[in-house]
Amino acid sequence: MGIVVQKYGGTSVGTADRIHKVAERIIRYKNEGHQMIVVVSAMGKSTDVLVDLAKELHTNPPAREMDMLLATGEQVTIALLSMALQNRGYEAVSMTGWQAGITTEPIHGRARIHQIDNDRIKQELEQGRIVIVAGFQGASNTGEITTLGRGGSDTTAVALAASLQAECCEIYTDVSGVFTADPRIAPCAQKLDRISYDEMLELATLGAGVLHPRSVETAKKYQVKLIVRSSFTDEEGTIVEEESNMETGKVVSGIAHDTSVASITVIGMPVKVGMLSNLFKTLAISGINVDIIIQSTYHDKANNISFTTSTEDLPRAIQTLHAYQEDLGFESVEYEDDLAKVSIVGAGMITNPGVAADMFSHLSEQNILIRMVSTSDIKVSCVIPRDQISLAVSTLHRSFGLDVQEAVVHG
Ligand code: ASP
Ligand code: MG
């Protein structure tokens, strides 16, 4: 039997009792003959607590010290879990990202993994030990502790699974898998048995918080079989894998939504080569993430450019635009901060024309005004008023046949 990588998120290891439960599960796998690597997050909400503490001591905490601080959260969990296993008579060893051989780029707060030197892990596995690795962290080749970005433990787990050619990578969380929509908004949402990497990547990027988008990217690149499941039950979970292995049928696999959307319209941008790049470079330098962009003709010499950003980035975006108004040469700025985005995702869309049109008509039947649209091969997103998001999600969930399992008619 081969190597299994398991990752346990914050709620799964939130208390001593939870850590005992996790230890029991790991031991079950170990007793079946697997070589076990376990990646853990910080306990409960402790990363948030550390972030808040830092903010009490510095208005804009230095990124290097922030990484030093946040990396401690995971270090608490690895030691405690290793103790829980040893207390049950199992050999276990805890390792920081650096000890596990994880080298990242020399950037703080959102470093990407460059390389994993897995010799030490392999040695420990060969000795029969359970290896417990701190998620979300690594070290740069200049010897600095780095972190991968919030939610990055998933990516640590998948990267280790890829590097060690593990049988699979199980991501344990507090929900039983990937759902067709957020069950809090669409009560009829169902757990998916399977989903493709591409669909999962869209859903994760669109804000279905269950997986770190970079972990899905890495899983696809190295064909790591991912399983999302609950650490609170023995339910099967959702398998994320390549499309060809999947039962097809539904055009839309899931509905994602994001309720923190703002839109900005820059009015009267001069029509000149390079203006768009000037505008969006200025925003990028200020760290503002832009999503959907629409350019509309205003009159011969000027355009209006609308784009969406998060409500979090909105104040900074407005500030930046005002600061550079003269350089960029536009007339004025308007914004709206009460929008949301609803998206349908499904690999079946590639071969089924008219899905976007169907989405628009389902929304308009409910009197929902679509403000902006963006599409990819397997996704259509609509920006709509925020107070209609629940209606939009549940309408689309029902209209695209996700509410109930379609009855099989024998004939
Ligand atoms: N503890 C980190 C966070 O809360 C990393 C993780 O849980 O994946 O973002
Ligand atoms: Mg997470």
Short mmCIF file of C-alpha atoms and ligand atoms in Angstrom, two decimals:
data_model
loop_
_atom_site.label_atom_id
_atom_site.label_comp_id
_atom_site.label_asym_id
_atom_site.label_seq_id
_atom_site.Cartn_x
_atom_site.Cartn_y
_atom_site.Cartn_z
CA MET A 1 0.00 0.00 0.00
CA GLY A 2 1.20 3.46 -0.84
CA ILE A 3 1.49 6.89 0.63
CA VAL A 4 -1.62 8.81 1.67
CA VAL A 5 -1.51 12.54 2.36
CA GLN A 6 -4.24 13.91 4.63
CA LYS A 7 -4.85 17.55 5.41
CA TYR A 8 -6.91 18.71 8.37
CA GLY A 9 -8.29 22.27 8.45
CA GLY A 10 -8.67 24.55 11.47
CA THR A 11 -12.05 23.31 12.74
CA SER A 12 -10.94 19.68 12.38
CA VAL A 13 -8.12 20.33 14.87
CA GLY A 14 -9.83 23.12 16.84
CA THR A 15 -9.68 21.49 20.30
CA ALA A 16 -7.75 18.75 22.13
CA ASP A 17 -10.76 16.50 21.67
CA ARG A 18 -10.79 17.12 17.91
CA ILE A 19 -7.06 16.36 17.74
CA HIS A 20 -7.74 13.03 19.49
CA LYS A 21 -10.38 12.24 16.86
CA VAL A 22 -7.97 13.11 14.06
CA ALA A 23 -5.29 10.91 15.64
CA GLU A 24 -7.75 7.99 15.69
CA ARG A 25 -8.49 8.42 12.00
CA ILE A 26 -4.81 8.58 11.08
CA ILE A 27 -4.17 5.41 13.09
CA ARG A 28 -6.95 3.58 11.19
CA TYR A 29 -5.19 4.35 7.93
CA LYS A 30 -1.79 3.47 9.34
CA ASN A 31 -3.10 0.12 10.57
CA GLU A 32 -4.43 -0.60 7.08
CA GLY A 33 -0.80 -0.40 5.95
CA HIS A 34 -0.57 3.11 4.47
CA GLN A 35 2.45 5.35 4.87
CA MET A 36 0.95 8.52 6.35
CA ILE A 37 1.79 12.17 5.80
CA VAL A 38 -0.51 14.57 7.60
CA VAL A 39 -0.65 18.31 6.93
CA VAL A 40 -2.43 20.49 9.48
CA SER A 41 -3.74 24.05 9.74
CA ALA A 42 -3.60 26.25 12.80
CA MET A 43 -6.19 25.36 15.48
CA GLY A 44 -9.66 26.86 14.96
CA LYS A 45 -9.53 30.56 14.21
CA SER A 46 -6.10 31.06 15.73
CA THR A 47 -4.61 32.56 12.55
CA ASP A 48 -7.28 35.29 12.69
CA VAL A 49 -6.44 35.89 16.35
CA LEU A 50 -2.76 36.34 15.44
CA VAL A 51 -3.65 38.74 12.60
CA ASP A 52 -5.75 40.85 15.01
CA LEU A 53 -2.96 40.88 17.58
CA ALA A 54 -0.49 42.10 14.99
CA LYS A 55 -2.84 44.92 14.02
CA GLU A 56 -2.94 46.06 17.62
CA LEU A 57 0.81 46.55 17.54
CA HIS A 58 1.41 47.96 14.07
CA THR A 59 -0.88 49.83 11.69
CA ASN A 60 0.53 47.92 8.72
CA PRO A 61 2.49 44.94 10.08
CA PRO A 62 5.75 44.25 8.21
CA ALA A 63 5.31 41.22 5.93
CA ARG A 64 8.39 39.39 7.20
CA GLU A 65 7.29 39.56 10.84
CA MET A 66 3.75 38.65 9.84
CA ASP A 67 5.02 35.40 8.29
CA MET A 68 7.13 34.72 11.36
CA LEU A 69 4.02 35.18 13.49
CA LEU A 70 1.46 33.30 11.40
CA ALA A 71 3.74 30.31 10.87
CA THR A 72 3.54 29.65 14.63
CA GLY A 73 -0.16 28.71 14.37
CA GLU A 74 0.52 25.55 12.40
CA GLN A 75 3.53 24.75 14.55
CA VAL A 76 1.26 24.42 17.60
CA THR A 77 -0.93 21.88 15.83
CA ILE A 78 1.87 19.67 14.48
CA ALA A 79 3.39 19.25 17.93
CA LEU A 80 0.07 18.49 19.62
CA LEU A 81 -1.03 16.00 16.98
CA SER A 82 2.32 14.23 17.12
CA MET A 83 1.95 13.97 20.91
CA ALA A 84 -1.57 12.55 20.57
CA LEU A 85 -0.26 9.86 18.22
CA GLN A 86 2.74 9.03 20.39
CA ASN A 87 0.47 8.78 23.43
CA ARG A 88 -1.34 5.99 21.59
CA GLY A 89 1.95 4.19 21.01
CA TYR A 90 2.49 5.27 17.40
CA GLU A 91 5.73 6.76 16.21
CA ALA A 92 5.19 10.21 14.81
CA VAL A 93 7.36 13.19 14.00
CA SER A 94 6.31 16.81 13.52
CA MET A 95 8.03 19.04 10.96
CA THR A 96 7.88 22.70 10.07
CA GLY A 97 7.71 23.56 6.37
CA TRP A 98 11.43 24.14 6.35
CA GLN A 99 12.18 20.78 8.00
CA ALA A 100 9.94 19.10 5.45
CA GLY A 101 12.14 20.54 2.69
CA ILE A 102 9.61 23.02 1.29
CA THR A 103 11.38 25.86 -0.51
CA THR A 104 9.34 28.82 -1.71
CA GLU A 105 10.00 31.98 -3.66
CA PRO A 106 11.40 34.77 -1.46
CA ILE A 107 8.09 36.63 -1.06
CA HIS A 108 6.16 37.13 2.16
CA GLY A 109 2.44 36.50 2.60
CA ARG A 110 1.75 34.73 -0.68
CA ALA A 111 4.85 32.72 -1.62
CA ARG A 112 4.62 29.96 -4.19
CA ILE A 113 6.32 26.63 -3.59
CA HIS A 114 9.43 26.28 -5.76
CA GLN A 115 10.59 22.84 -4.79
CA ILE A 116 10.28 20.09 -2.22
CA ASP A 117 13.33 18.18 -1.11
CA ASN A 118 11.54 15.17 0.35
CA ASP A 119 14.56 13.10 1.52
CA ARG A 120 13.90 13.68 5.21
CA ILE A 121 10.20 12.82 4.88
CA LYS A 122 11.08 9.62 2.98
CA GLN A 123 13.55 8.58 5.66
CA GLU A 124 10.97 9.10 8.39
CA LEU A 125 8.36 7.13 6.46
CA GLU A 126 10.82 4.29 5.96
CA GLN A 127 11.33 4.17 9.73
CA GLY A 128 7.60 3.59 10.01
CA ARG A 129 6.83 7.03 11.42
CA ILE A 130 3.76 9.12 10.78
CA VAL A 131 4.97 12.44 9.40
CA ILE A 132 3.08 15.57 10.49
CA VAL A 133 3.85 18.69 8.44
CA ALA A 134 2.89 22.30 9.21
CA GLY A 135 0.71 23.58 6.39
CA PHE A 136 0.82 27.01 4.78
CA GLN A 137 4.55 27.61 5.32
CA GLY A 138 7.96 27.11 3.79
CA ALA A 139 11.31 28.83 3.67
CA SER A 140 12.99 30.85 0.95
CA ASN A 141 16.49 29.94 -0.18
CA THR A 142 17.69 32.98 1.75
CA GLY A 143 16.54 31.25 4.94
CA GLU A 144 13.44 33.31 5.63
CA ILE A 145 10.18 31.76 6.84
CA THR A 146 7.44 32.36 4.28
CA THR A 147 3.71 31.65 4.10
CA LEU A 148 1.66 30.69 1.08
CA GLY A 149 -1.39 32.95 1.59
CA ARG A 150 -4.54 32.41 3.65
CA GLY A 151 -5.96 28.94 3.21
CA GLY A 152 -2.60 27.73 1.87
CA SER A 153 -2.41 24.47 3.84
CA ASP A 154 -4.39 22.77 1.08
CA THR A 155 -1.62 23.69 -1.33
CA THR A 156 1.06 22.31 1.02
CA ALA A 157 -0.81 19.00 1.13
CA VAL A 158 -1.28 18.71 -2.62
CA ALA A 159 2.33 19.71 -3.32
CA LEU A 160 3.58 17.02 -0.91
CA ALA A 161 1.25 14.45 -2.50
CA ALA A 162 2.63 15.37 -5.94
CA SER A 163 6.23 15.27 -4.79
CA LEU A 164 5.84 11.87 -3.09
CA GLN A 165 3.53 10.42 -5.74
CA ALA A 166 0.93 9.67 -3.10
CA GLU A 167 -2.08 7.48 -3.85
CA CYS A 168 -4.36 10.39 -3.02
CA CYS A 169 -4.63 13.59 -1.08
CA GLU A 170 -7.56 13.79 1.33
CA ILE A 171 -8.64 17.28 2.41
CA TYR A 172 -10.58 17.04 5.69
CA THR A 173 -12.88 19.91 6.53
CA ASP A 174 -16.14 20.63 8.42
CA VAL A 175 -18.45 20.00 5.45
CA SER A 176 -18.97 16.66 3.77
CA GLY A 177 -17.62 17.66 0.37
CA VAL A 178 -18.07 20.06 -2.53
CA PHE A 179 -21.68 21.19 -2.93
CA THR A 180 -23.68 22.27 -5.99
CA ALA A 181 -24.15 25.64 -4.23
CA ASP A 182 -23.75 27.11 -0.78
CA PRO A 183 -26.33 25.18 1.31
CA ARG A 184 -26.91 28.28 3.46
CA ILE A 185 -28.37 30.04 0.41
CA ALA A 186 -29.68 27.11 -1.61
CA PRO A 187 -31.16 24.63 0.89
CA CYS A 188 -31.54 22.08 -1.90
CA ALA A 189 -27.80 22.08 -2.59
CA GLN A 190 -26.35 18.60 -2.88
CA LYS A 191 -22.96 17.10 -2.31
CA LEU A 192 -21.21 16.20 -5.56
CA ASP A 193 -19.70 12.72 -5.79
CA ARG A 194 -17.20 13.86 -8.39
CA ILE A 195 -16.07 17.07 -10.03
CA SER A 196 -13.35 17.81 -12.59
CA TYR A 197 -10.21 19.81 -11.80
CA ASP A 198 -11.29 22.59 -14.18
CA GLU A 199 -14.74 22.94 -12.64
CA MET A 200 -13.31 22.83 -9.13
CA LEU A 201 -10.76 25.48 -10.07
CA GLU A 202 -13.53 27.80 -11.31
CA LEU A 203 -15.61 27.17 -8.18
CA ALA A 204 -12.65 27.70 -5.85
CA THR A 205 -11.62 30.88 -7.65
CA LEU A 206 -15.20 32.16 -7.60
CA GLY A 207 -15.23 31.92 -3.84
CA ALA A 208 -16.41 28.42 -2.90
CA GLY A 209 -14.06 28.48 0.11
CA VAL A 210 -13.68 24.73 0.42
CA LEU A 211 -10.32 24.57 -1.40
CA HIS A 212 -7.41 26.97 -1.95
CA PRO A 213 -7.44 27.63 -5.74
CA ARG A 214 -3.69 27.01 -6.02
CA SER A 215 -4.12 23.54 -4.54
CA VAL A 216 -6.52 22.64 -7.35
CA GLU A 217 -4.12 24.05 -9.94
CA THR A 218 -1.31 21.95 -8.51
CA ALA A 219 -3.51 18.84 -8.31
CA LYS A 220 -4.41 19.21 -11.98
CA LYS A 221 -0.84 19.82 -13.05
CA TYR A 222 0.46 16.70 -11.28
CA GLN A 223 -2.72 14.65 -11.57
CA VAL A 224 -3.09 14.25 -7.83
CA LYS A 225 -6.36 12.56 -6.89
CA LEU A 226 -8.02 14.94 -4.44
CA ILE A 227 -10.78 13.96 -2.05
CA VAL A 228 -12.69 16.60 -0.06
CA ARG A 229 -14.46 15.15 2.98
CA SER A 230 -15.54 15.77 6.55
CA SER A 231 -13.40 14.94 9.57
CA PHE A 232 -16.61 14.79 11.62
CA THR A 233 -18.20 11.84 9.80
CA ASP A 234 -17.27 8.81 7.71
CA GLU A 235 -19.11 10.03 4.61
CA GLU A 236 -17.40 9.49 1.28
CA GLY A 237 -16.81 13.10 0.23
CA THR A 238 -16.19 14.51 -3.25
CA ILE A 239 -13.50 13.25 -5.61
CA VAL A 240 -11.77 15.90 -7.73
CA GLU A 241 -10.19 14.32 -10.78
CA GLU A 242 -9.74 14.50 -14.55
CA GLU A 243 -12.93 14.81 -16.54
CA SER A 244 -12.66 11.62 -18.58
CA ASN A 245 -13.32 9.51 -15.49
CA MET A 246 -16.56 11.23 -14.76
CA GLU A 247 -20.16 10.44 -15.45
CA THR A 248 -21.39 13.23 -17.61
CA GLY A 249 -24.93 14.45 -17.90
CA LYS A 250 -25.42 17.83 -16.32
CA VAL A 251 -24.46 20.94 -18.25
CA VAL A 252 -24.09 22.91 -15.04
CA SER A 253 -22.31 21.23 -12.11
CA GLY A 254 -22.42 24.02 -9.57
CA ILE A 255 -23.44 27.58 -8.75
CA ALA A 256 -20.98 29.92 -7.06
CA HIS A 257 -21.64 33.34 -5.63
CA ASP A 258 -19.76 36.28 -4.20
CA THR A 259 -21.56 38.97 -2.24
CA SER A 260 -18.74 41.49 -1.91
CA VAL A 261 -18.69 42.94 -5.41
CA ALA A 262 -18.31 46.64 -6.19
CA SER A 263 -18.22 48.31 -9.58
CA ILE A 264 -16.36 51.41 -10.64
CA THR A 265 -16.96 53.45 -13.79
CA VAL A 266 -14.23 55.75 -15.03
CA ILE A 267 -15.99 58.34 -17.17
CA GLY A 268 -14.40 60.08 -20.10
CA MET A 269 -11.10 58.25 -20.53
CA PRO A 270 -9.27 59.69 -23.56
CA VAL A 271 -9.29 57.33 -26.57
CA LYS A 272 -5.55 56.76 -26.97
CA VAL A 273 -3.33 53.73 -27.49
CA GLY A 274 -2.08 52.52 -24.10
CA MET A 275 -4.76 54.18 -21.95
CA LEU A 276 -6.23 50.90 -20.74
CA SER A 277 -2.83 49.62 -19.79
CA ASN A 278 -2.05 52.88 -17.94
CA LEU A 279 -5.30 52.68 -16.00
CA PHE A 280 -5.03 49.05 -14.96
CA LYS A 281 -1.30 49.22 -14.26
CA THR A 282 -1.97 52.09 -11.89
CA LEU A 283 -4.58 49.98 -10.09
CA ALA A 284 -2.37 46.88 -10.08
CA ILE A 285 0.53 48.73 -8.49
CA SER A 286 -1.81 49.70 -5.67
CA GLY A 287 -2.64 46.01 -5.21
CA ILE A 288 -6.23 46.26 -6.43
CA ASN A 289 -7.68 43.10 -7.92
CA VAL A 290 -9.88 43.78 -10.91
CA ASP A 291 -12.36 41.23 -12.21
CA ILE A 292 -14.80 42.02 -15.05
CA ILE A 293 -13.93 44.90 -17.40
CA ILE A 294 -16.28 46.61 -19.84
CA GLN A 295 -15.33 49.40 -22.22
CA SER A 296 -18.13 51.44 -23.74
CA THR A 297 -18.03 54.21 -26.29
CA TYR A 298 -18.91 57.56 -24.83
CA HIS A 299 -18.11 59.98 -27.65
CA ASP A 300 -15.37 60.17 -30.29
CA LYS A 301 -12.60 61.26 -28.02
CA ALA A 302 -13.53 59.50 -24.81
CA ASN A 303 -14.65 56.13 -23.43
CA ASN A 304 -16.29 54.95 -20.26
CA ILE A 305 -14.60 52.02 -18.59
CA SER A 306 -16.41 49.99 -15.97
CA PHE A 307 -14.87 47.24 -13.90
CA THR A 308 -15.60 45.25 -10.79
CA THR A 309 -13.46 44.82 -7.73
CA SER A 310 -14.13 43.59 -4.18
CA THR A 311 -15.89 45.88 -1.71
CA GLU A 312 -12.74 45.51 0.38
CA ASP A 313 -10.55 47.01 -2.37
CA LEU A 314 -13.10 49.69 -3.35
CA PRO A 315 -11.95 52.56 -1.07
CA ARG A 316 -8.32 52.08 -2.11
CA ALA A 317 -9.30 51.92 -5.78
CA ILE A 318 -11.23 55.19 -5.57
CA GLN A 319 -8.38 56.83 -3.68
CA THR A 320 -5.87 55.66 -6.28
CA LEU A 321 -8.00 56.86 -9.19
CA HIS A 322 -8.42 60.30 -7.65
CA ALA A 323 -4.70 60.52 -6.99
CA TYR A 324 -3.91 59.76 -10.64
CA GLN A 325 -6.88 61.53 -12.26
CA GLU A 326 -4.70 64.16 -13.89
CA ASP A 327 -2.15 61.68 -15.26
CA LEU A 328 -4.84 59.38 -16.63
CA GLY A 329 -6.92 62.28 -17.99
CA PHE A 330 -10.45 61.04 -17.26
CA GLU A 331 -13.40 63.25 -16.31
CA SER A 332 -14.92 61.59 -13.23
CA VAL A 333 -15.44 58.34 -11.31
CA GLU A 334 -18.63 56.68 -10.14
CA TYR A 335 -19.05 53.56 -8.08
CA GLU A 336 -21.60 51.13 -6.68
CA ASP A 337 -20.88 49.03 -3.62
CA ASP A 338 -24.02 46.91 -3.36
CA LEU A 339 -23.48 44.26 -6.02
CA ALA A 340 -22.95 40.50 -6.08
CA LYS A 341 -21.80 37.96 -8.63
CA VAL A 342 -23.54 34.70 -9.41
CA SER A 343 -21.81 32.12 -11.62
CA ILE A 344 -22.77 28.85 -13.20
CA VAL A 345 -19.93 26.35 -13.71
CA GLY A 346 -19.95 23.19 -15.76
CA ALA A 347 -17.65 21.33 -18.14
CA GLY A 348 -20.74 20.38 -20.17
CA MET A 349 -21.08 23.98 -21.37
CA ILE A 350 -18.32 23.56 -23.93
CA THR A 351 -20.54 21.33 -26.04
CA ASN A 352 -23.90 22.89 -25.21
CA PRO A 353 -24.56 26.25 -26.84
CA GLY A 354 -27.15 28.59 -25.38
CA VAL A 355 -26.32 28.05 -21.72
CA ALA A 356 -25.58 31.75 -21.18
CA ALA A 357 -28.86 32.68 -22.87
CA ASP A 358 -30.71 30.25 -20.58
CA MET A 359 -29.05 31.79 -17.55
CA PHE A 360 -30.08 35.29 -18.62
CA SER A 361 -33.68 34.28 -19.15
CA HIS A 362 -33.91 32.41 -15.83
CA LEU A 363 -32.67 35.55 -14.06
CA SER A 364 -34.89 37.94 -15.98
CA GLU A 365 -37.96 35.82 -15.25
CA GLN A 366 -37.30 36.70 -11.61
CA ASN A 367 -36.91 40.37 -12.47
CA ILE A 368 -33.21 40.31 -11.72
CA LEU A 369 -31.33 43.00 -13.60
CA ILE A 370 -28.00 41.79 -15.00
CA ARG A 371 -25.39 44.51 -14.82
CA MET A 372 -22.30 42.84 -16.23
CA VAL A 373 -21.38 39.46 -17.68
CA SER A 374 -18.19 37.49 -18.09
CA THR A 375 -17.68 34.04 -19.54
CA SER A 376 -15.08 31.33 -19.96
CA ASP A 377 -15.31 27.88 -21.60
CA ILE A 378 -16.95 26.40 -18.55
CA LYS A 379 -18.38 29.38 -16.67
CA VAL A 380 -20.83 32.26 -17.02
CA SER A 381 -20.86 34.99 -14.35
CA CYS A 382 -23.45 37.74 -13.94
CA VAL A 383 -23.14 40.80 -11.72
CA ILE A 384 -26.50 41.60 -10.12
CA PRO A 385 -27.89 43.64 -7.18
CA ARG A 386 -26.71 42.13 -3.91
CA ASP A 387 -30.16 41.95 -2.34
CA GLN A 388 -31.21 39.51 -5.06
CA ILE A 389 -28.36 37.04 -4.68
CA SER A 390 -30.29 34.38 -2.72
CA LEU A 391 -33.09 34.46 -5.25
CA ALA A 392 -30.59 34.23 -8.12
CA VAL A 393 -28.69 31.26 -6.63
CA SER A 394 -31.80 29.27 -5.78
CA THR A 395 -33.44 30.07 -9.13
CA LEU A 396 -30.41 28.93 -11.13
CA HIS A 397 -29.95 25.88 -8.90
CA ARG A 398 -33.49 24.78 -9.66
CA SER A 399 -33.57 25.83 -13.33
CA PHE A 400 -30.38 23.97 -14.23
CA GLY A 401 -31.68 20.76 -12.64
CA LEU A 402 -29.52 20.69 -9.54
CA ASP A 403 -32.32 20.67 -6.92
CA VAL A 404 -33.21 17.01 -7.21
CA GLN A 405 -31.41 14.08 -8.67
CA GLU A 406 -33.05 13.55 -12.02
CA ALA A 407 -35.21 10.42 -11.88
CA VAL A 408 -33.99 7.57 -14.03
CA VAL A 409 -36.86 6.38 -16.19
CA HIS A 410 -36.70 2.71 -17.08
CA GLY A 411 -38.47 1.97 -20.15
N1 ASP B 1 -3.91 28.82 9.03
C1 ASP B 1 -3.88 29.44 7.74
C2 ASP B 1 -5.15 30.26 7.52
O1 ASP B 1 -5.99 30.33 8.40
C3 ASP B 1 -3.66 28.47 6.63
C4 ASP B 1 -4.74 27.41 6.45
O2 ASP B 1 -5.55 27.17 7.34
O3 ASP B 1 -4.76 26.80 5.38
O4 ASP B 1 -5.30 30.85 6.50
MG MG B 2 -9.27 26.08 4.01
#
